[in-house]
Amino acid sequence: MNRTKLYWILGFVGVLLSMTGDLLLGAHVHPDAPDAYTRLMLGCSQVPHLFIALGLFVGAIGIPMQYFGYESVLSIVRSTGRCATLCRLIHWGNVAIAFWGASVHILCSLLMLMMKLFPITPEMLVGGNMTDILGSLPPTLVDFTLYYLMPITAVMLLFYYVMAVALFLAIVLGKTPLPRWACLFNPMLVEVLMNFMPNVNNAIVNGLLMSNMALGGLITFTGVLLTYRFVSRNSNS
């Protein structure tokens, strides 16, 4: 078994674990609200402790394993030797997803636990402006979000989006052995598609919204590898 295939298998297992962790946290029917994220904030108090604990644990294992899946994609992209700079950007994005991504997952799980311990009510989310709303929320939740969760999330997302754009450019510019249309196998595709998800309150939709980054990894790993194998088989025949 070559390294690319081994890394793909490890990454595929990782993305399945990540999705499982996200579904444990998010695949629930929440109280009615105008949008999915408000529903999640209101519904954290109803998520069982066991689901939060398992979601944290399983996701914290699966997310670092996604590093291997993205590195398997990178090994295919860099095989032509024509996009060294883009490959470096992809690599550091992989590192950010694996380690900072796992940190963000843990912090988000802890925030869900805190919102279970300090429940948010619909009345807290009604105000004339954001200052009024923040002032009505428990100070512990606000401080944890502003000083712990948001900074590391911002850094991780910066590397994540740079990685996704670099991967898109490497393929669409024809610098890889993949056809240009394979640029569609990109983790940001799921981010775009999520904007078209129906605004309904059911466990499936809520779970998919929670697992959007894991779904992006699944599409990228699977699409790139299958396309590469198809192209390689045709070129050898």
mmCIF file with all atom_site columns, N, CA, C and O in Angstrom, residues 9 11 13 15 18 31-32 54 63 67 83 89 98 124-125 127-128 143 151 156 165 178 183-184 200 214 217 219:
data_model
loop_
_atom_site.group_PDB
_atom_site.id
_atom_site.type_symbol
_atom_site.label_atom_id
_atom_site.label_alt_id
_atom_site.label_comp_id
_atom_site.label_asym_id
_atom_site.label_entity_id
_atom_site.label_seq_id
_atom_site.pdbx_PDB_ins_code
_atom_site.Cartn_x
_atom_site.Cartn_y
_atom_site.Cartn_z
_atom_site.occupancy
_atom_site.B_iso_or_equiv
_atom_site.pdbx_formal_charge
_atom_site.auth_seq_id
_atom_site.auth_comp_id
_atom_site.auth_asym_id
_atom_site.auth_atom_id
_atom_site.pdbx_PDB_model_num
ATOM 1   N N  . ILE A 1 9   ? -6.949  6.621  3.489   1.00 0.00 ? 9   ILE A N  1
ATOM 2   C CA . ILE A 1 9   ? -7.749  5.783  4.382   1.00 0.00 ? 9   ILE A CA 1
ATOM 3   C C  . ILE A 1 9   ? -7.824  6.412  5.772   1.00 0.00 ? 9   ILE A C  1
ATOM 4   O O  . ILE A 1 9   ? -8.906  6.498  6.383   1.00 0.00 ? 9   ILE A O  1
ATOM 5   N N  . GLY A 1 11  ? -7.411  9.552  6.539   1.00 0.00 ? 11  GLY A N  1
ATOM 6   C CA . GLY A 1 11  ? -8.218  10.767 6.450   1.00 0.00 ? 11  GLY A CA 1
ATOM 7   C C  . GLY A 1 11  ? -9.696  10.473 6.327   1.00 0.00 ? 11  GLY A C  1
ATOM 8   O O  . GLY A 1 11  ? -10.536 11.179 6.902   1.00 0.00 ? 11  GLY A O  1
ATOM 9   N N  . VAL A 1 13  ? -11.278 7.803  7.511   1.00 0.00 ? 13  VAL A N  1
ATOM 10  C CA . VAL A 1 13  ? -11.736 7.412  8.846   1.00 0.00 ? 13  VAL A CA 1
ATOM 11  C C  . VAL A 1 13  ? -11.899 8.649  9.720   1.00 0.00 ? 13  VAL A C  1
ATOM 12  O O  . VAL A 1 13  ? -12.885 8.788  10.464  1.00 0.00 ? 13  VAL A O  1
ATOM 13  N N  . VAL A 1 15  ? -12.552 11.743 8.804   1.00 0.00 ? 15  VAL A N  1
ATOM 14  C CA . VAL A 1 15  ? -13.695 12.571 8.440   1.00 0.00 ? 15  VAL A CA 1
ATOM 15  C C  . VAL A 1 15  ? -15.001 11.919 8.883   1.00 0.00 ? 15  VAL A C  1
ATOM 16  O O  . VAL A 1 15  ? -15.956 12.609 9.271   1.00 0.00 ? 15  VAL A O  1
ATOM 17  N N  . SER A 1 18  ? -15.194 12.673 12.517  1.00 0.00 ? 18  SER A N  1
ATOM 18  C CA . SER A 1 18  ? -15.540 14.091 12.693  1.00 0.00 ? 18  SER A CA 1
ATOM 19  C C  . SER A 1 18  ? -17.030 14.322 12.472  1.00 0.00 ? 18  SER A C  1
ATOM 20  O O  . SER A 1 18  ? -17.683 15.043 13.236  1.00 0.00 ? 18  SER A O  1
ATOM 21  N N  . PRO A 1 31  ? -35.600 24.301 19.618  1.00 0.00 ? 31  PRO A N  1
ATOM 22  C CA . PRO A 1 31  ? -36.752 25.212 19.674  1.00 0.00 ? 31  PRO A CA 1
ATOM 23  C C  . PRO A 1 31  ? -36.816 26.085 18.424  1.00 0.00 ? 31  PRO A C  1
ATOM 24  O O  . PRO A 1 31  ? -35.789 26.408 17.821  1.00 0.00 ? 31  PRO A O  1
ATOM 25  N N  . ASP A 1 32  ? -38.021 26.451 18.031  1.00 0.00 ? 32  ASP A N  1
ATOM 26  C CA . ASP A 1 32  ? -38.202 27.256 16.827  1.00 0.00 ? 32  ASP A CA 1
ATOM 27  C C  . ASP A 1 32  ? -37.555 28.635 16.987  1.00 0.00 ? 32  ASP A C  1
ATOM 28  O O  . ASP A 1 32  ? -37.638 29.258 18.044  1.00 0.00 ? 32  ASP A O  1
ATOM 29  N N  . LEU A 1 54  ? -19.526 12.764 24.166  1.00 0.00 ? 54  LEU A N  1
ATOM 30  C CA . LEU A 1 54  ? -19.108 11.890 23.064  1.00 0.00 ? 54  LEU A CA 1
ATOM 31  C C  . LEU A 1 54  ? -18.763 12.695 21.815  1.00 0.00 ? 54  LEU A C  1
ATOM 32  O O  . LEU A 1 54  ? -17.801 12.383 21.105  1.00 0.00 ? 54  LEU A O  1
ATOM 33  N N  . ILE A 1 63  ? -10.822 14.954 13.814  1.00 0.00 ? 63  ILE A N  1
ATOM 34  C CA . ILE A 1 63  ? -10.348 16.145 13.107  1.00 0.00 ? 63  ILE A CA 1
ATOM 35  C C  . ILE A 1 63  ? -8.845  16.106 12.844  1.00 0.00 ? 63  ILE A C  1
ATOM 36  O O  . ILE A 1 63  ? -8.405  16.373 11.720  1.00 0.00 ? 63  ILE A O  1
ATOM 37  N N  . TYR A 1 67  ? -5.954  15.486 8.677   1.00 0.00 ? 67  TYR A N  1
ATOM 38  C CA . TYR A 1 67  ? -4.669  15.941 8.142   1.00 0.00 ? 67  TYR A CA 1
ATOM 39  C C  . TYR A 1 67  ? -4.146  14.971 7.086   1.00 0.00 ? 67  TYR A C  1
ATOM 40  O O  . TYR A 1 67  ? -3.660  15.390 6.025   1.00 0.00 ? 67  TYR A O  1
ATOM 41  N N  . CYS A 1 83  ? 3.620   23.675 -8.844  1.00 0.00 ? 83  CYS A N  1
ATOM 42  C CA . CYS A 1 83  ? 2.899   24.652 -8.009  1.00 0.00 ? 83  CYS A CA 1
ATOM 43  C C  . CYS A 1 83  ? 3.418   24.609 -6.577  1.00 0.00 ? 83  CYS A C  1
ATOM 44  O O  . CYS A 1 83  ? 2.649   24.379 -5.639  1.00 0.00 ? 83  CYS A O  1
ATOM 45  N N  . LEU A 1 89  ? 1.040   26.504 0.773   1.00 0.00 ? 89  LEU A N  1
ATOM 46  C CA . LEU A 1 89  ? -0.161  27.066 1.386   1.00 0.00 ? 89  LEU A CA 1
ATOM 47  C C  . LEU A 1 89  ? -1.153  25.965 1.755   1.00 0.00 ? 89  LEU A C  1
ATOM 48  O O  . LEU A 1 89  ? -1.784  26.008 2.820   1.00 0.00 ? 89  LEU A O  1
ATOM 49  N N  . ALA A 1 98  ? -5.969  20.378 11.177  1.00 0.00 ? 98  ALA A N  1
ATOM 50  C CA . ALA A 1 98  ? -5.745  19.231 12.054  1.00 0.00 ? 98  ALA A CA 1
ATOM 51  C C  . ALA A 1 98  ? -5.660  19.632 13.517  1.00 0.00 ? 98  ALA A C  1
ATOM 52  O O  . ALA A 1 98  ? -6.283  18.994 14.380  1.00 0.00 ? 98  ALA A O  1
ATOM 53  N N  . MET A 1 124 ? -33.555 36.717 25.773  1.00 0.00 ? 124 MET A N  1
ATOM 54  C CA . MET A 1 124 ? -32.190 37.255 25.771  1.00 0.00 ? 124 MET A CA 1
ATOM 55  C C  . MET A 1 124 ? -31.735 37.683 24.383  1.00 0.00 ? 124 MET A C  1
ATOM 56  O O  . MET A 1 124 ? -30.813 38.497 24.255  1.00 0.00 ? 124 MET A O  1
ATOM 57  N N  . LEU A 1 125 ? -32.344 37.117 23.340  1.00 0.00 ? 125 LEU A N  1
ATOM 58  C CA . LEU A 1 125 ? -31.913 37.389 21.975  1.00 0.00 ? 125 LEU A CA 1
ATOM 59  C C  . LEU A 1 125 ? -32.728 38.480 21.316  1.00 0.00 ? 125 LEU A C  1
ATOM 60  O O  . LEU A 1 125 ? -32.614 38.713 20.115  1.00 0.00 ? 125 LEU A O  1
ATOM 61  N N  . GLY A 1 127 ? -33.457 42.424 21.160  1.00 0.00 ? 127 GLY A N  1
ATOM 62  C CA . GLY A 1 127 ? -32.900 43.713 21.565  1.00 0.00 ? 127 GLY A CA 1
ATOM 63  C C  . GLY A 1 127 ? -32.798 44.639 20.382  1.00 0.00 ? 127 GLY A C  1
ATOM 64  O O  . GLY A 1 127 ? -32.879 44.227 19.233  1.00 0.00 ? 127 GLY A O  1
ATOM 65  N N  . GLY A 1 128 ? -32.555 45.898 20.680  1.00 0.00 ? 128 GLY A N  1
ATOM 66  C CA . GLY A 1 128 ? -32.461 46.863 19.609  1.00 0.00 ? 128 GLY A CA 1
ATOM 67  C C  . GLY A 1 128 ? -31.176 46.741 18.800  1.00 0.00 ? 128 GLY A C  1
ATOM 68  O O  . GLY A 1 128 ? -31.143 47.065 17.628  1.00 0.00 ? 128 GLY A O  1
ATOM 69  N N  . ASP A 1 143 ? -17.773 36.165 27.608  1.00 0.00 ? 143 ASP A N  1
ATOM 70  C CA . ASP A 1 143 ? -16.323 36.221 27.787  1.00 0.00 ? 143 ASP A CA 1
ATOM 71  C C  . ASP A 1 143 ? -15.640 35.006 27.157  1.00 0.00 ? 143 ASP A C  1
ATOM 72  O O  . ASP A 1 143 ? -14.594 35.137 26.511  1.00 0.00 ? 143 ASP A O  1
ATOM 73  N N  . PRO A 1 151 ? -10.923 34.128 18.808  1.00 0.00 ? 151 PRO A N  1
ATOM 74  C CA . PRO A 1 151 ? -9.575  34.345 18.255  1.00 0.00 ? 151 PRO A CA 1
ATOM 75  C C  . PRO A 1 151 ? -9.005  33.121 17.546  1.00 0.00 ? 151 PRO A C  1
ATOM 76  O O  . PRO A 1 151 ? -8.505  33.226 16.422  1.00 0.00 ? 151 PRO A O  1
ATOM 77  N N  . MET A 1 156 ? -7.803  29.869 12.565  1.00 0.00 ? 156 MET A N  1
ATOM 78  C CA . MET A 1 156 ? -7.994  28.601 11.875  1.00 0.00 ? 156 MET A CA 1
ATOM 79  C C  . MET A 1 156 ? -8.722  28.789 10.548  1.00 0.00 ? 156 MET A C  1
ATOM 80  O O  . MET A 1 156 ? -8.327  28.223 9.519   1.00 0.00 ? 156 MET A O  1
ATOM 81  N N  . VAL A 1 165 ? -8.599  27.982 -1.291  1.00 0.00 ? 165 VAL A N  1
ATOM 82  C CA . VAL A 1 165 ? -8.370  28.789 -2.493  1.00 0.00 ? 165 VAL A CA 1
ATOM 83  C C  . VAL A 1 165 ? -7.126  28.306 -3.231  1.00 0.00 ? 165 VAL A C  1
ATOM 84  O O  . VAL A 1 165 ? -7.118  28.216 -4.471  1.00 0.00 ? 165 VAL A O  1
ATOM 85  N N  . LEU A 1 178 ? -4.785  16.534 -12.425 1.00 0.00 ? 178 LEU A N  1
ATOM 86  C CA . LEU A 1 178 ? -6.239  16.431 -12.424 1.00 0.00 ? 178 LEU A CA 1
ATOM 87  C C  . LEU A 1 178 ? -6.840  17.314 -13.509 1.00 0.00 ? 178 LEU A C  1
ATOM 88  O O  . LEU A 1 178 ? -6.280  18.363 -13.848 1.00 0.00 ? 178 LEU A O  1
ATOM 89  N N  . CYS A 1 183 ? -11.616 21.002 -9.799  1.00 0.00 ? 183 CYS A N  1
ATOM 90  C CA . CYS A 1 183 ? -11.569 22.090 -8.815  1.00 0.00 ? 183 CYS A CA 1
ATOM 91  C C  . CYS A 1 183 ? -12.851 22.155 -7.991  1.00 0.00 ? 183 CYS A C  1
ATOM 92  O O  . CYS A 1 183 ? -12.876 22.764 -6.912  1.00 0.00 ? 183 CYS A O  1
ATOM 93  N N  . LEU A 1 184 ? -13.915 21.533 -8.494  1.00 0.00 ? 184 LEU A N  1
ATOM 94  C CA . LEU A 1 184 ? -15.179 21.515 -7.748  1.00 0.00 ? 184 LEU A CA 1
ATOM 95  C C  . LEU A 1 184 ? -15.092 20.666 -6.489  1.00 0.00 ? 184 LEU A C  1
ATOM 96  O O  . LEU A 1 184 ? -15.907 20.827 -5.577  1.00 0.00 ? 184 LEU A O  1
ATOM 97  N N  . VAL A 1 200 ? -35.323 24.793 7.724   1.00 0.00 ? 200 VAL A N  1
ATOM 98  C CA . VAL A 1 200 ? -36.306 23.989 8.448   1.00 0.00 ? 200 VAL A CA 1
ATOM 99  C C  . VAL A 1 200 ? -35.644 23.437 9.704   1.00 0.00 ? 200 VAL A C  1
ATOM 100 O O  . VAL A 1 200 ? -34.424 23.258 9.757   1.00 0.00 ? 200 VAL A O  1
ATOM 101 N N  . ALA A 1 214 ? -16.597 18.825 7.932   1.00 0.00 ? 214 ALA A N  1
ATOM 102 C CA . ALA A 1 214 ? -16.309 17.398 7.723   1.00 0.00 ? 214 ALA A CA 1
ATOM 103 C C  . ALA A 1 214 ? -16.843 16.950 6.365   1.00 0.00 ? 214 ALA A C  1
ATOM 104 O O  . ALA A 1 214 ? -16.187 16.178 5.653   1.00 0.00 ? 214 ALA A O  1
ATOM 105 N N  . GLY A 1 217 ? -14.427 17.979 3.730   1.00 0.00 ? 217 GLY A N  1
ATOM 106 C CA . GLY A 1 217 ? -13.296 17.056 3.650   1.00 0.00 ? 217 GLY A CA 1
ATOM 107 C C  . GLY A 1 217 ? -13.656 15.773 2.934   1.00 0.00 ? 217 GLY A C  1
ATOM 108 O O  . GLY A 1 217 ? -12.873 15.255 2.122   1.00 0.00 ? 217 GLY A O  1
ATOM 109 N N  . ILE A 1 219 ? -15.965 15.285 0.606   1.00 0.00 ? 219 ILE A N  1
ATOM 110 C CA . ILE A 1 219 ? -16.086 15.545 -0.830  1.00 0.00 ? 219 ILE A CA 1
ATOM 111 C C  . ILE A 1 219 ? -14.711 15.703 -1.472  1.00 0.00 ? 219 ILE A C  1
ATOM 112 O O  . ILE A 1 219 ? -14.432 15.169 -2.551  1.00 0.00 ? 219 ILE A O  1
#
